[in-house]
PDB file of C-alpha atoms in Angstrom:
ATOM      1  CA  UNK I 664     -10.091 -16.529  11.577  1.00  0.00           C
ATOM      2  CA  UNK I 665     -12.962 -18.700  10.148  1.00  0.00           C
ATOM      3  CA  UNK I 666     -13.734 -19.090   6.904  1.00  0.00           C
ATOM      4  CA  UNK I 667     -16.825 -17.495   6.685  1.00  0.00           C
ATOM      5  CA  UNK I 668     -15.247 -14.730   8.584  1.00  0.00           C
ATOM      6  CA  UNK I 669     -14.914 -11.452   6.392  1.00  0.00           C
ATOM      7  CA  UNK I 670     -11.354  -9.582   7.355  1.00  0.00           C
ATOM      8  CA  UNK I 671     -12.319  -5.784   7.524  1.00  0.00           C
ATOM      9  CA  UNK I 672      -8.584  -4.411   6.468  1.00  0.00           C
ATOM     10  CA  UNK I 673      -8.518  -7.076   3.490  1.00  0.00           C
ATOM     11  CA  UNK I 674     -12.090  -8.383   2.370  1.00  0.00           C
ATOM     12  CA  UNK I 675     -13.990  -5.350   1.938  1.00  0.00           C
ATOM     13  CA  UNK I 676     -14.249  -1.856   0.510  1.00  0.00           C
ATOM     14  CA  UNK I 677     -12.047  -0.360   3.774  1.00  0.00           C
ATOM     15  CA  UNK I 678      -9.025  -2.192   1.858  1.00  0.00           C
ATOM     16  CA  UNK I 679      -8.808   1.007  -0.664  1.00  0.00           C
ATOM     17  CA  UNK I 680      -8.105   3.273   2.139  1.00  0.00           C
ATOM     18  CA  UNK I 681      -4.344   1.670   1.625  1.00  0.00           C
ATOM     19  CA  UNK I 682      -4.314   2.688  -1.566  1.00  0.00           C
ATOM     20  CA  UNK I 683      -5.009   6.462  -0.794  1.00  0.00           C
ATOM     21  CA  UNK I 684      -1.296   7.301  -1.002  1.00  0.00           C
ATOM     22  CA  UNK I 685      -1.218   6.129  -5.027  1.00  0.00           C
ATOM     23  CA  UNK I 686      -4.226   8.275  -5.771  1.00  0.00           C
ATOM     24  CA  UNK I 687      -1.927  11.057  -4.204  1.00  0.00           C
ATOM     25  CA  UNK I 688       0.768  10.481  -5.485  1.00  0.00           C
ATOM     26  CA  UNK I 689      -1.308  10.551  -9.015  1.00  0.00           C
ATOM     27  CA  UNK I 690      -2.606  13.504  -8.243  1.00  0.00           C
ATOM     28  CA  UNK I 691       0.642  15.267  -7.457  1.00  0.00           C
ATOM     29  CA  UNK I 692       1.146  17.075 -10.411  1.00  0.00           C
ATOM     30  CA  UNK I 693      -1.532  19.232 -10.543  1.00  0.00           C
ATOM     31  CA  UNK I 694      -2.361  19.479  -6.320  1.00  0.00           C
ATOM     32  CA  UNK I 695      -0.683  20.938  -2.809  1.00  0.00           C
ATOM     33  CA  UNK I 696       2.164  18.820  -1.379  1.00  0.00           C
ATOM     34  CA  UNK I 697      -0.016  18.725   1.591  1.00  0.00           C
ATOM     35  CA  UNK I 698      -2.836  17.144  -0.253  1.00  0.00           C
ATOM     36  CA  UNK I 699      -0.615  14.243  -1.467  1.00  0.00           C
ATOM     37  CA  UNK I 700       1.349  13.907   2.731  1.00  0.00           C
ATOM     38  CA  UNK I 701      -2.534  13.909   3.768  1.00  0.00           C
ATOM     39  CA  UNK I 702      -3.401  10.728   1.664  1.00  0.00           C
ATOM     40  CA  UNK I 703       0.077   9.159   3.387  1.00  0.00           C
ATOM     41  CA  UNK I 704      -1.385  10.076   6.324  1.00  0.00           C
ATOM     42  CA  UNK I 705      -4.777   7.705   5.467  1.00  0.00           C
ATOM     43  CA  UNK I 706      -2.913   5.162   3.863  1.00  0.00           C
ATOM     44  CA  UNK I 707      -0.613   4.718   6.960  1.00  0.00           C
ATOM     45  CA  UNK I 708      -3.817   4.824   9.601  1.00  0.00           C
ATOM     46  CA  UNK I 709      -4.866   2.280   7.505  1.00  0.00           C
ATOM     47  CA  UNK I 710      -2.047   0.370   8.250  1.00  0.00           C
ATOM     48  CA  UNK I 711      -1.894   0.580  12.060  1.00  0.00           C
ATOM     49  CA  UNK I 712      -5.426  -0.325  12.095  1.00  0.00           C
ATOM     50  CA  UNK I 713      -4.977  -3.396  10.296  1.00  0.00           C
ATOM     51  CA  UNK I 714      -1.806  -4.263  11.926  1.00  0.00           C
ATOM     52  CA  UNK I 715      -3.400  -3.298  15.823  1.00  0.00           C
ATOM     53  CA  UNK I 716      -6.172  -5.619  14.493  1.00  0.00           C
ATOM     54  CA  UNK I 717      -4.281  -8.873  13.286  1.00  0.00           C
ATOM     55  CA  UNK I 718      -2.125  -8.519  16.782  1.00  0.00           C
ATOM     56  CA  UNK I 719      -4.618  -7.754  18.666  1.00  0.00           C
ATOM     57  CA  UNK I 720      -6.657 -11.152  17.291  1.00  0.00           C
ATOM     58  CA  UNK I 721      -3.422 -13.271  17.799  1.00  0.00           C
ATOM     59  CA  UNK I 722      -3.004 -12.101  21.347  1.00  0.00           C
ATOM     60  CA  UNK I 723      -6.148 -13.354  22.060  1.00  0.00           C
ATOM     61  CA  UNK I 724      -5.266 -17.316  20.753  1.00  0.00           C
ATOM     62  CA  UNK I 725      -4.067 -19.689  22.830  1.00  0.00           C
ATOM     63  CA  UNK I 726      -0.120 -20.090  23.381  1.00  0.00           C
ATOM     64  CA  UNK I 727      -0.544 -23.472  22.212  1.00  0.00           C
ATOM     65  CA  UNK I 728      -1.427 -21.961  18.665  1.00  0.00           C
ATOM     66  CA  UNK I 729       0.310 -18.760  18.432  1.00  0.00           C
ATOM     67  CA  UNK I 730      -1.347 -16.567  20.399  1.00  0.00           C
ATOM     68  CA  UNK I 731      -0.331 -14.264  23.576  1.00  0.00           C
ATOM     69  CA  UNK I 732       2.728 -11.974  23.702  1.00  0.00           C
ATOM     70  CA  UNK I 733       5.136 -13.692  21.579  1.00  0.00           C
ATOM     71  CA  UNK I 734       2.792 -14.286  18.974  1.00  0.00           C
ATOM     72  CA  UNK I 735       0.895 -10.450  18.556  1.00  0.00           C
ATOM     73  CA  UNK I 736       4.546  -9.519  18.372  1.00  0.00           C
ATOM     74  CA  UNK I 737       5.096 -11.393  15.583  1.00  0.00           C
ATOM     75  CA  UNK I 738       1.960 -10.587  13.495  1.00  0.00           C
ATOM     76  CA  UNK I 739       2.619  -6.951  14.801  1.00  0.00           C
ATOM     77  CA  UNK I 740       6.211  -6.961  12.673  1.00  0.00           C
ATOM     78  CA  UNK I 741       4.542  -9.024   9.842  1.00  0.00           C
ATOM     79  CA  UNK I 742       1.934  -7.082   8.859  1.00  0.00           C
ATOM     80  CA  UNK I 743       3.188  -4.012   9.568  1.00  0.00           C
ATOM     81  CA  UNK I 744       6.455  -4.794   7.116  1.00  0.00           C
ATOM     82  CA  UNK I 745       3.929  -6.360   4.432  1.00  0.00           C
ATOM     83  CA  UNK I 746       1.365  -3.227   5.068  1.00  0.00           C
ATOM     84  CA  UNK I 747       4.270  -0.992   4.492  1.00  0.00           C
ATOM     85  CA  UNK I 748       5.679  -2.056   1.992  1.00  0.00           C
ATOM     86  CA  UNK I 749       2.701  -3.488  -0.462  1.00  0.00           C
ATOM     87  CA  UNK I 750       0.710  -0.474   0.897  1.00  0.00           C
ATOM     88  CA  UNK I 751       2.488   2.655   1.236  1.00  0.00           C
ATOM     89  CA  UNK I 752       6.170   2.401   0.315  1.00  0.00           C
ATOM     90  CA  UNK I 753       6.824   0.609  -2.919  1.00  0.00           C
ATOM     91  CA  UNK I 754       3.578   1.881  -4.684  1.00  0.00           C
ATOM     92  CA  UNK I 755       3.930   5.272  -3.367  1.00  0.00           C
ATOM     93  CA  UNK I 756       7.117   5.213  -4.991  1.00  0.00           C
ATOM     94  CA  UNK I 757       5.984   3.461  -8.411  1.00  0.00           C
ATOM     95  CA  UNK I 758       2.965   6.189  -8.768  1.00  0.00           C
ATOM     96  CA  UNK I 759       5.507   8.865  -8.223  1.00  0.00           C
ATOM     97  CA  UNK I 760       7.882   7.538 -11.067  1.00  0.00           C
ATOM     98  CA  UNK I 761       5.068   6.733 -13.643  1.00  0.00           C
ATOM     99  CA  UNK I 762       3.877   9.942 -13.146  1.00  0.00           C
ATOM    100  CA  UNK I 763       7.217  11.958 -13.268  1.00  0.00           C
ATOM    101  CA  UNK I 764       8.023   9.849 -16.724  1.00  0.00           C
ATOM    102  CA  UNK I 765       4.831  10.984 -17.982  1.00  0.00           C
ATOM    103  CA  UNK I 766       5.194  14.684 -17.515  1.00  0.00           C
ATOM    104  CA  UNK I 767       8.837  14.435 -19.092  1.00  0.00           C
ATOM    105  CA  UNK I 768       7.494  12.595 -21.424  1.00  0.00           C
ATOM    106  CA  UNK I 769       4.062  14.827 -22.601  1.00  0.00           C
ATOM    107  CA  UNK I 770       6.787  18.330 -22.229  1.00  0.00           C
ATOM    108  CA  UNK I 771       9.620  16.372 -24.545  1.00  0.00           C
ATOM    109  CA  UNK I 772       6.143  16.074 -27.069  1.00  0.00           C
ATOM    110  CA  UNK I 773       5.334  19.473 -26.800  1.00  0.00           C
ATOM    111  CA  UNK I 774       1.827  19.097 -25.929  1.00  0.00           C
ATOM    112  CA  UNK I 775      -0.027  22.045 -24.613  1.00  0.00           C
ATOM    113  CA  UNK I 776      -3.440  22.302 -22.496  1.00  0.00           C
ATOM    114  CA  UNK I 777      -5.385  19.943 -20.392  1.00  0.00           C
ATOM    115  CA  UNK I 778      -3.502  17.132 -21.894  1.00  0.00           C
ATOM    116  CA  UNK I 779      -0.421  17.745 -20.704  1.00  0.00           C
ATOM    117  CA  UNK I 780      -1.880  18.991 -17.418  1.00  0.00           C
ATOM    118  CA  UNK I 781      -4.194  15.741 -16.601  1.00  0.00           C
ATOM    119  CA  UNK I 782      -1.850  13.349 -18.522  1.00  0.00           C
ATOM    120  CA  UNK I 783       0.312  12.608 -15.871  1.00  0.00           C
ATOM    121  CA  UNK I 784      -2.110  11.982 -13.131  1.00  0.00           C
ATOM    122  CA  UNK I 785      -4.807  10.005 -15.378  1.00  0.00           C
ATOM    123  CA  UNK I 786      -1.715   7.911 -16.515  1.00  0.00           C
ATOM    124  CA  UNK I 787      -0.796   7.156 -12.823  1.00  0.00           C
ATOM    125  CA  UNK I 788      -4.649   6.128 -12.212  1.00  0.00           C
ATOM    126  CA  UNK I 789      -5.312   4.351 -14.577  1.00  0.00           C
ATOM    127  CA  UNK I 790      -1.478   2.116 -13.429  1.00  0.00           C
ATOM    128  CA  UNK I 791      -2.830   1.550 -10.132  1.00  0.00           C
ATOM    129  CA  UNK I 792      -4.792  -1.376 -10.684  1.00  0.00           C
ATOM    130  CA  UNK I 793      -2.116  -3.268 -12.671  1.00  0.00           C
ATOM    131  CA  UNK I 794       0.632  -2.272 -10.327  1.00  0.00           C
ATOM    132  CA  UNK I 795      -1.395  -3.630  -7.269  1.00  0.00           C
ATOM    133  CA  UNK I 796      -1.402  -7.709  -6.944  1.00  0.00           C
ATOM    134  CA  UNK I 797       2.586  -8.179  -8.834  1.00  0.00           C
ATOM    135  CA  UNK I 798       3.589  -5.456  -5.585  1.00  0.00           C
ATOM    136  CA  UNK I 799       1.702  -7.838  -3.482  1.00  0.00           C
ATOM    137  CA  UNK I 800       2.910 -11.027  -4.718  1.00  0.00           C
ATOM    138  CA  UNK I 801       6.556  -9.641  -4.752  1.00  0.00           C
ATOM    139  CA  UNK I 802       6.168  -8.299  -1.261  1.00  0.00           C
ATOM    140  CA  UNK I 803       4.769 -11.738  -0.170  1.00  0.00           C
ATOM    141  CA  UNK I 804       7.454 -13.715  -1.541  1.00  0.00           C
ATOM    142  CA  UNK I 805      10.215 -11.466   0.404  1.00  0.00           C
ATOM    143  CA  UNK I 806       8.521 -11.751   3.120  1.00  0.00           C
ATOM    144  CA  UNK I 807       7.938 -15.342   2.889  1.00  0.00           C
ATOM    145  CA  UNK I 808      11.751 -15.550   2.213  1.00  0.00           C
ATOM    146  CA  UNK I 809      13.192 -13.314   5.198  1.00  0.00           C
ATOM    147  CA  UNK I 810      10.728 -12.075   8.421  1.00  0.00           C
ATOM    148  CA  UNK I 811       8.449 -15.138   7.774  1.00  0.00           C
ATOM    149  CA  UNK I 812      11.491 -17.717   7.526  1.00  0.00           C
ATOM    150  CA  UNK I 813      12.971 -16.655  10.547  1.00  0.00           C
ATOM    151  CA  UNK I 814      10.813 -15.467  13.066  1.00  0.00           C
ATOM    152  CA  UNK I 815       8.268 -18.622  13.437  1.00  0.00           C
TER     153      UNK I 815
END
């Protein structure tokens, strides 16, 4: 990719479509189950889009520098493990636990009303942002560490 070159999945607004799954799982205290397995469902198109994209763009390299079969496999596996992970699983998970510790906690205070209604889900909105680059940067560095290490 040049450097001019704007990456679709990662340099512009489509990049929150990953992120659909947290705003789910936010939202799952006061919505349908199938509400919050629908925004999985975006988050992980989002995913296979990007990762069909990057694989389909190394195919198309020369062998010399990475490209054709051996090499779409590899950026198939490595940014579908990194879109997985950073995307869906591990901040899927950390929405789901901030907002489950904020219910307990607002019921252990004995709060009443919209509070203790919204509470839960504006807590795990207003987390997303500050749980986003540390996931990525921790995701990066285990990656960097195992796949990464091994597979080039």
């Amino acid at each position: 990719m040049s450097v001019t070159e704007k990456d679709l999945y990662r340099d512009t607004p489509v990049r929150y479509l990953g992120y659909a799954n947290e705003v789910g799982e936010a939202f799952r205290p006061i919505i349908k189950k199938i509400f919050v397995h629908a925004s999985y469902a975006v988050s992980i198109g989002y995913v296979l889009a990007d990762t069909a994209d990057k694989s389909r763009k190394q195919y198309a390299k020369p062998e010399a520098l990475g490209g054709g079969p051996r090499g779409a496999a590899i950026a198939t596996g490595d940014t579908l493990l990194w879109q997985m992970f950073a995307s869906v699983i591990i901040p899927g998970f950390t929405i789901n636990r901030i907002c489950w510790i904020s219910k307990k906690a607002l019921s252990a205070g004995k709060l009443k009303g919209p509070l203790r209604k919204w509470g839960p889900t504006a807590i795990g909105l207003l987390a997303i942002p500050f749980i986003i680059h540390p996931i990525d940067h921790g995701v990066d560095y285990v990656m960097d560490e195992t796949y990464r290490k091994y597979v080039k």
